[in-house]
């Protein structure tokens, strides 16, 4: 399965984040041995244990909600944080990244789904964040794009509309704040059940867990 998914993603120049939450290190190593190097975790504690136990060339992406008090545990190694949903969280990442002499790649997470429970910004709040003096003074974070999750539904039209909404948010922010910033290029959307719709809607990075780990 991972070979087939990888082939389609490569043809579309879409990166794969293999979501390894709840998977033991042995299963992660099986996927690693296929050549996969980007892995995503949604909990800090679990990511720390796996980072310590697994090869150091793995690029760890934090994809789940992040509490400010846990930021400093991951800043020494995390490659990308997909789930930035407030100025205060971004400020903490900047502060902790500075302490370890790194610049950390981040995505702004948007609320695009119908469900009320999911985290994320809306366009206006994100524009205020990017306009703020606090953000403009930050030197140790780099905002590389946007992330979102569609509603959990089998209505493909709804999923497509939500992904296209995220693509529109990306295009708007690119035009308003990142015109001459080539690093602002990522749209992280698409999971096991909806990754093909996401790719068609312009995803540059899919986060796939169960589908990959189901049969490796
Ligand atoms: C678990 C998770 C995924 C992957 O979900 P699957 O359905 O297993 O592919 C993607 N993104 C986030 C934020 C997740 O928590």
CSV table of C-alpha atoms and ligand atoms in Angstrom, one decimal:
chain,number,residue,atom,x,y,z
A,1,UNK,CA,0.0,0.0,0.0
A,2,UNK,CA,2.7,2.5,0.9
A,3,UNK,CA,4.4,1.9,-2.5
A,4,UNK,CA,1.3,2.6,-4.4
A,5,UNK,CA,0.4,5.7,-2.4
A,6,UNK,CA,4.0,6.9,-2.7
A,7,UNK,CA,4.0,6.5,-6.4
A,8,UNK,CA,0.8,8.6,-6.8
A,9,UNK,CA,2.0,11.3,-4.4
A,10,UNK,CA,5.4,11.5,-6.1
A,11,UNK,CA,3.7,12.0,-9.5
A,12,UNK,CA,1.8,15.0,-7.9
A,13,UNK,CA,4.9,16.3,-6.0
A,14,UNK,CA,3.0,15.8,-2.7
A,15,UNK,CA,5.0,14.9,0.4
A,16,UNK,CA,3.9,12.0,2.7
A,17,UNK,CA,3.8,12.4,6.5
A,18,UNK,CA,3.4,8.9,7.8
A,19,UNK,CA,1.3,9.3,10.9
A,20,UNK,CA,2.8,6.8,13.4
A,21,UNK,CA,0.7,7.6,16.5
A,22,UNK,CA,-0.1,4.5,18.5
A,23,UNK,CA,2.3,2.4,16.4
A,24,UNK,CA,5.2,0.7,18.2
A,25,UNK,CA,8.8,1.4,17.1
A,26,UNK,CA,9.0,-2.0,15.2
A,27,UNK,CA,6.1,-1.0,12.9
A,28,UNK,CA,7.6,2.4,12.3
A,29,UNK,CA,10.9,0.7,11.4
A,30,UNK,CA,9.1,-1.4,8.7
A,31,UNK,CA,7.9,1.8,7.1
A,32,UNK,CA,11.3,3.4,7.6
A,33,UNK,CA,12.8,0.5,5.7
A,34,UNK,CA,10.7,1.3,2.7
A,35,UNK,CA,12.5,4.6,2.6
A,36,UNK,CA,10.0,6.8,4.5
A,37,UNK,CA,11.6,9.5,6.6
A,38,UNK,CA,8.9,11.9,7.6
A,39,UNK,CA,6.7,10.7,10.5
A,40,UNK,CA,3.9,12.5,12.3
A,41,UNK,CA,2.8,12.2,15.9
A,42,UNK,CA,0.0,14.0,17.7
A,43,UNK,CA,1.2,13.7,21.3
A,44,UNK,CA,4.4,15.2,22.7
A,45,UNK,CA,5.2,12.4,25.1
A,46,UNK,CA,4.8,9.7,22.5
A,47,UNK,CA,7.0,11.6,20.1
A,48,UNK,CA,9.7,12.0,22.7
A,49,UNK,CA,9.9,8.3,23.4
A,50,UNK,CA,10.0,7.4,19.7
A,51,UNK,CA,12.5,10.1,18.8
A,52,UNK,CA,14.9,8.7,21.5
A,53,UNK,CA,14.5,5.1,20.3
A,54,UNK,CA,14.5,5.5,16.5
A,55,UNK,CA,17.0,6.5,13.8
A,56,UNK,CA,18.2,10.1,14.0
A,57,UNK,CA,17.5,10.9,10.3
A,58,UNK,CA,13.7,10.7,10.9
A,59,UNK,CA,12.0,14.0,10.5
A,60,UNK,CA,9.4,14.3,13.2
A,61,UNK,CA,6.3,16.4,12.5
A,62,UNK,CA,4.0,17.3,15.4
A,63,UNK,CA,0.4,17.2,13.9
A,64,UNK,CA,-1.8,17.3,17.0
A,65,UNK,CA,-2.8,20.1,19.4
A,66,UNK,CA,0.2,21.5,21.2
A,67,UNK,CA,0.1,23.0,24.7
A,68,UNK,CA,2.5,25.9,25.3
A,69,UNK,CA,4.0,24.2,28.4
A,70,UNK,CA,5.2,21.2,26.3
A,71,UNK,CA,6.9,23.2,23.5
A,72,UNK,CA,10.3,23.2,25.1
A,73,UNK,CA,10.5,19.4,25.1
A,74,UNK,CA,10.3,19.1,21.3
A,75,UNK,CA,12.2,22.3,20.1
A,76,UNK,CA,15.6,20.5,20.1
A,77,UNK,CA,14.6,18.2,17.3
A,78,UNK,CA,11.1,18.7,15.8
A,79,UNK,CA,11.2,19.4,12.1
A,80,UNK,CA,7.7,20.9,11.6
A,81,UNK,CA,4.8,21.9,13.8
A,82,UNK,CA,1.5,21.6,11.8
A,83,UNK,CA,-0.8,22.7,14.6
A,84,UNK,CA,-0.1,26.4,15.4
A,85,UNK,CA,-3.5,27.9,16.3
A,86,UNK,CA,-2.6,31.0,18.4
A,87,UNK,CA,-0.2,33.9,18.6
A,88,UNK,CA,0.8,32.8,22.2
A,89,UNK,CA,1.7,29.3,21.1
A,90,UNK,CA,3.8,30.7,18.2
A,91,UNK,CA,5.5,33.1,20.7
A,92,UNK,CA,6.4,30.2,22.9
A,93,UNK,CA,7.8,28.2,20.0
A,94,UNK,CA,9.9,31.2,19.0
A,95,UNK,CA,11.2,31.7,22.5
A,96,UNK,CA,12.1,28.0,23.0
A,97,UNK,CA,13.6,27.7,19.5
A,98,UNK,CA,15.9,30.7,20.2
A,99,UNK,CA,17.1,29.0,23.4
A,100,UNK,CA,18.3,26.0,21.4
A,101,UNK,CA,19.6,28.0,18.4
A,102,UNK,CA,17.1,26.7,15.9
A,103,UNK,CA,14.5,28.1,13.5
A,104,UNK,CA,11.4,26.0,13.5
A,105,UNK,CA,9.1,25.4,10.5
A,106,UNK,CA,5.4,25.9,11.4
A,107,UNK,CA,2.0,25.7,9.7
A,108,UNK,CA,-1.0,27.7,10.8
A,109,UNK,CA,-3.9,25.3,11.5
A,110,UNK,CA,-7.3,26.4,10.2
A,111,UNK,CA,-10.7,25.3,11.3
A,112,UNK,CA,-12.3,24.2,8.0
A,113,UNK,CA,-14.6,21.4,9.2
A,114,UNK,CA,-18.2,21.5,10.3
A,115,UNK,CA,-17.5,19.9,13.6
A,116,UNK,CA,-17.2,22.4,16.5
A,117,UNK,CA,-14.6,20.3,18.4
A,118,UNK,CA,-11.6,20.7,16.1
A,119,UNK,CA,-8.9,23.3,16.8
A,120,UNK,CA,-7.9,26.0,14.4
A,121,UNK,CA,-7.8,29.6,13.3
A,122,UNK,CA,-10.1,31.5,10.9
A,123,UNK,CA,-8.8,33.7,8.1
A,124,UNK,CA,-9.4,37.0,10.0
A,125,UNK,CA,-7.6,35.8,13.2
A,126,UNK,CA,-4.7,34.6,11.1
A,127,UNK,CA,-4.4,37.9,9.3
A,128,UNK,CA,-4.4,39.7,12.7
A,129,UNK,CA,-1.7,37.3,13.9
A,130,UNK,CA,0.5,37.9,10.8
A,131,UNK,CA,-0.1,41.7,11.1
A,132,UNK,CA,0.9,41.9,14.7
A,133,UNK,CA,4.1,43.5,15.9
A,134,UNK,CA,4.7,40.5,18.1
A,135,UNK,CA,4.8,38.1,15.2
A,136,UNK,CA,6.9,40.4,13.1
A,137,UNK,CA,9.5,40.5,15.8
A,138,UNK,CA,9.9,36.7,15.9
A,139,UNK,CA,13.1,35.4,14.5
A,140,UNK,CA,13.1,31.7,15.3
A,141,UNK,CA,9.9,30.5,13.6
A,142,UNK,CA,9.2,30.3,9.9
A,143,UNK,CA,5.6,29.9,8.8
A,144,UNK,CA,5.7,27.6,5.8
A,145,UNK,CA,1.9,27.3,5.1
A,146,UNK,CA,-1.4,26.0,6.4
A,147,UNK,CA,-3.0,22.8,7.7
A,148,UNK,CA,-6.5,21.7,8.1
A,149,UNK,CA,-8.8,18.7,8.6
A,150,UNK,CA,-12.0,18.1,6.8
A,151,UNK,CA,-15.2,17.0,8.4
A,152,UNK,CA,-15.4,13.3,9.1
A,153,UNK,CA,-18.1,12.4,6.6
A,154,UNK,CA,-18.6,10.3,3.4
A,155,UNK,CA,-20.0,13.3,1.6
A,156,UNK,CA,-17.1,13.8,-0.9
A,157,UNK,CA,-18.5,17.1,-2.1
A,158,UNK,CA,-18.4,18.5,1.4
A,159,UNK,CA,-14.8,17.3,1.9
A,160,UNK,CA,-13.8,18.8,-1.4
A,161,UNK,CA,-15.4,22.2,-0.6
A,162,UNK,CA,-13.6,22.3,2.8
A,163,UNK,CA,-10.2,21.5,1.2
A,164,UNK,CA,-10.8,24.1,-1.5
A,165,UNK,CA,-11.6,26.6,1.3
A,166,UNK,CA,-8.2,25.8,2.8
A,167,UNK,CA,-6.5,26.3,-0.5
A,168,UNK,CA,-8.2,29.7,-0.9
A,169,UNK,CA,-7.0,30.7,2.6
A,170,UNK,CA,-3.5,29.7,1.6
A,171,UNK,CA,-3.7,31.7,-1.6
A,172,UNK,CA,-5.0,34.8,0.3
A,173,UNK,CA,-2.2,34.6,2.9
A,174,UNK,CA,0.4,34.1,0.2
A,175,UNK,CA,-0.8,37.2,-1.6
A,176,UNK,CA,-1.1,39.3,1.6
A,177,UNK,CA,2.0,38.3,3.6
A,178,UNK,CA,4.3,35.9,1.8
A,179,UNK,CA,4.5,37.0,-1.9
A,180,UNK,CA,8.3,37.0,-2.0
A,181,UNK,CA,8.7,34.1,0.5
A,182,UNK,CA,9.2,30.9,-1.4
A,183,UNK,CA,9.2,28.8,1.8
A,184,UNK,CA,5.5,29.6,2.3
A,185,UNK,CA,4.4,26.7,0.1
A,186,UNK,CA,2.8,24.0,2.1
A,187,UNK,CA,-0.9,23.0,2.3
A,188,UNK,CA,-1.1,20.1,4.8
A,189,UNK,CA,-4.4,18.3,4.1
A,190,UNK,CA,-5.6,14.8,3.5
A,191,UNK,CA,-5.7,11.7,5.7
A,192,UNK,CA,-6.4,8.0,5.0
A,193,UNK,CA,-10.0,8.5,4.0
A,194,UNK,CA,-9.8,11.7,2.0
A,195,UNK,CA,-6.2,12.0,0.7
A,196,UNK,CA,-7.1,11.7,-3.0
A,197,UNK,CA,-9.7,14.5,-2.7
A,198,UNK,CA,-7.0,16.6,-0.9
A,199,UNK,CA,-4.4,16.0,-3.6
A,200,UNK,CA,-6.9,17.0,-6.3
A,201,UNK,CA,-7.7,20.2,-4.3
A,202,UNK,CA,-4.0,21.2,-4.2
A,203,UNK,CA,-2.5,19.5,-1.1
A,204,UNK,CA,1.3,19.6,-0.9
A,205,UNK,CA,1.5,17.3,2.1
A,206,UNK,CA,-0.8,14.5,3.2
A,207,UNK,CA,-0.9,13.0,6.7
A,208,UNK,CA,-1.7,9.3,6.4
A,209,UNK,CA,-1.7,6.8,9.3
A,210,UNK,CA,-4.1,3.8,9.2
A,211,UNK,CA,-3.9,3.2,5.5
A,212,UNK,CA,-0.1,2.9,5.6
A,213,UNK,CA,0.2,1.0,8.8
A,214,UNK,CA,-2.7,-1.4,7.9
A,215,UNK,CA,-0.6,-3.7,5.8
A,216,UNK,CA,3.1,-2.9,5.7
B,1,LIG,C1,-4.4,10.7,13.2
B,1,LIG,C2,-4.2,11.9,12.4
B,1,LIG,C3,-4.0,11.7,11.0
B,1,LIG,C4,-4.0,10.4,10.3
B,1,LIG,O1,-5.2,9.8,10.3
B,1,LIG,P1,-5.5,8.4,9.5
B,1,LIG,O2,-7.0,8.5,9.3
B,1,LIG,O3,-5.0,7.3,10.3
B,1,LIG,O4,-4.8,8.5,8.2
B,1,LIG,C5,-3.8,12.9,10.3
B,1,LIG,N1,-3.8,14.1,10.9
B,1,LIG,C6,-4.0,14.3,12.2
B,1,LIG,C7,-4.0,15.6,12.8
B,1,LIG,C8,-4.2,13.1,13.0
B,1,LIG,O5,-4.4,13.3,14.3
